[in-house]
């Protein structure tokens, strides 16, 4: 007998018809002799609908109330799922985040899970129930207020519950078949991966492959939870996200990712002396803007240029901050460019194979794609290019690294 945690995303439970189909699958999993805990997302579109309702009433709705509001989407789908399961003869209970002991910090709308007291869930599964859990939510340690875990947070609920229960497997059901070597909408012969390491998945998730919330992968890695990503529309074998193994290291590049949600800002002619970068990036961080790539040029005559990328939505805010600083620090001009994108290659094999970056640059240059900035980590090389070349770059790299079917 195995303990299986399943998570069903918004499209998987997007209608009562879909809920019936998923309930049948849960019933089938259970009748094979497994214990089953299922986490559900809100029905497709519901979270957005709730956000829009609030925005219609206030430009900046209070975050505590947003959490109370948004958590209701998952309450609905979890209750409906349990109602259906009971109707088809499978004993089920639905539980909110609070009821199943998920304690978070108090950062409303993007809370982090602190602890899970899984006793109640255990009691139910030991008594032969299927437990359906409303994803994406918990309660804060301090005030017991309802919190939510950020967009896509049900993935994290699922993996965290799987870790707390020491489940044998965490299955994430979605509307794609698994993790691909590139976005199949861009590269028609992209290949589904049988398995991928946690660290590669983390890079791909942060690079805009939105299949899993990044924190769920962090949890998986920390507690060694095998995560299977698969489709609730086809039930084909999916992609296993797991520990690194020797096979994975033999492969140079596992996947190509792209992210158009990037803008580049540049502040020129700043003094090249200690404390300047700190002033600039503290100001940006104080405004909760996530900085990605940073490039500082070698200085000439004691002056240098600093450029960096931020998510497009934050570009205007970042520009205002820089303009402010530019006046205070007597720098040169501030400029920005929203028509850029980031393309990246990811693979644990890079660690042991030299020349991978060079191969990437060569492939891009063969298509005359200019590289505007580069950053690397142990298992990733990213290039900033003009946005209009994104698809061409992804296809070119996919081919250059032999990833096609
Ligand atoms: N319903 C939430 C969202 O749309 C959480 C989730 O689906 O994982 O972001
Ligand atoms: Mg999702």
GROMACS .gro file of N, CA, C and O and ligand atoms in nm, residues 7 9-10 41 151-155 172 174 210-213, ligand 2:
model
   61
    7UNK      N    1  -0.226   1.637  -0.674
    7UNK     CA    2  -0.271   1.777  -0.681
    7UNK      C    3  -0.335   1.800  -0.817
    7UNK      O    4  -0.280   1.761  -0.920
    9UNK      N    5  -0.477   2.088  -1.070
    9UNK     CA    6  -0.476   2.231  -1.099
    9UNK      C    7  -0.612   2.281  -1.145
    9UNK      O    8  -0.707   2.202  -1.162
   10UNK      N    9  -0.620   2.411  -1.167
   10UNK     CA   10  -0.747   2.476  -1.198
   10UNK      C   11  -0.820   2.420  -1.319
   10UNK      O   12  -0.942   2.399  -1.314
   41UNK      N   13  -0.676   2.303  -0.668
   41UNK     CA   14  -0.674   2.447  -0.695
   41UNK      C   15  -0.818   2.494  -0.708
   41UNK      O   16  -0.909   2.413  -0.720
  151UNK      N   17   0.053   3.307  -0.625
  151UNK     CA   18  -0.009   3.241  -0.741
  151UNK      C   19   0.057   3.106  -0.766
  151UNK      O   20   0.180   3.094  -0.758
  152UNK      N   21  -0.025   3.008  -0.796
  152UNK     CA   22   0.029   2.874  -0.819
  152UNK      C   23   0.060   2.799  -0.691
  152UNK      O   24   0.122   2.692  -0.692
  153UNK      N   25   0.018   2.855  -0.576
  153UNK     CA   26   0.059   2.803  -0.446
  153UNK      C   27   0.009   2.665  -0.410
  153UNK      O   28   0.061   2.601  -0.319
  154UNK      N   29  -0.091   2.615  -0.482
  154UNK     CA   30  -0.141   2.481  -0.450
  154UNK      C   31  -0.035   2.374  -0.474
  154UNK      O   32  -0.036   2.270  -0.409
  155UNK      N   33   0.055   2.400  -0.568
  155UNK     CA   34   0.167   2.306  -0.589
  155UNK      C   35   0.246   2.292  -0.459
  155UNK      O   36   0.283   2.182  -0.419
  172UNK      N   37   0.145   1.573  -0.953
  172UNK     CA   38   0.088   1.704  -0.984
  172UNK      C   39   0.016   1.693  -1.118
  172UNK      O   40   0.080   1.683  -1.224
  174UNK      N   41  -0.192   1.835  -1.423
  174UNK     CA   42  -0.211   1.966  -1.483
  174UNK      C   43  -0.266   1.947  -1.623
  174UNK      O   44  -0.323   1.842  -1.653
  210UNK      N   45   0.617   2.779  -1.648
  210UNK     CA   46   0.528   2.798  -1.532
  210UNK      C   47   0.455   2.671  -1.488
  210UNK      O   48   0.345   2.677  -1.435
  211UNK      N   49   0.514   2.556  -1.508
  211UNK     CA   50   0.441   2.435  -1.475
  211UNK      C   51   0.429   2.414  -1.324
  211UNK      O   52   0.326   2.371  -1.274
  212UNK      N   53   0.534   2.444  -1.251
  212UNK     CA   54   0.531   2.425  -1.105
  212UNK      C   55   0.569   2.554  -1.034
  212UNK      O   56   0.658   2.625  -1.079
  213UNK      N   57   0.503   2.581  -0.922
  213UNK     CA   58   0.548   2.695  -0.842
  213UNK      C   59   0.685   2.661  -0.786
  213UNK      O   60   0.709   2.550  -0.736
  407LIG    MG1   61  -0.020   2.603  -1.152
   0.00000   0.00000   0.00000
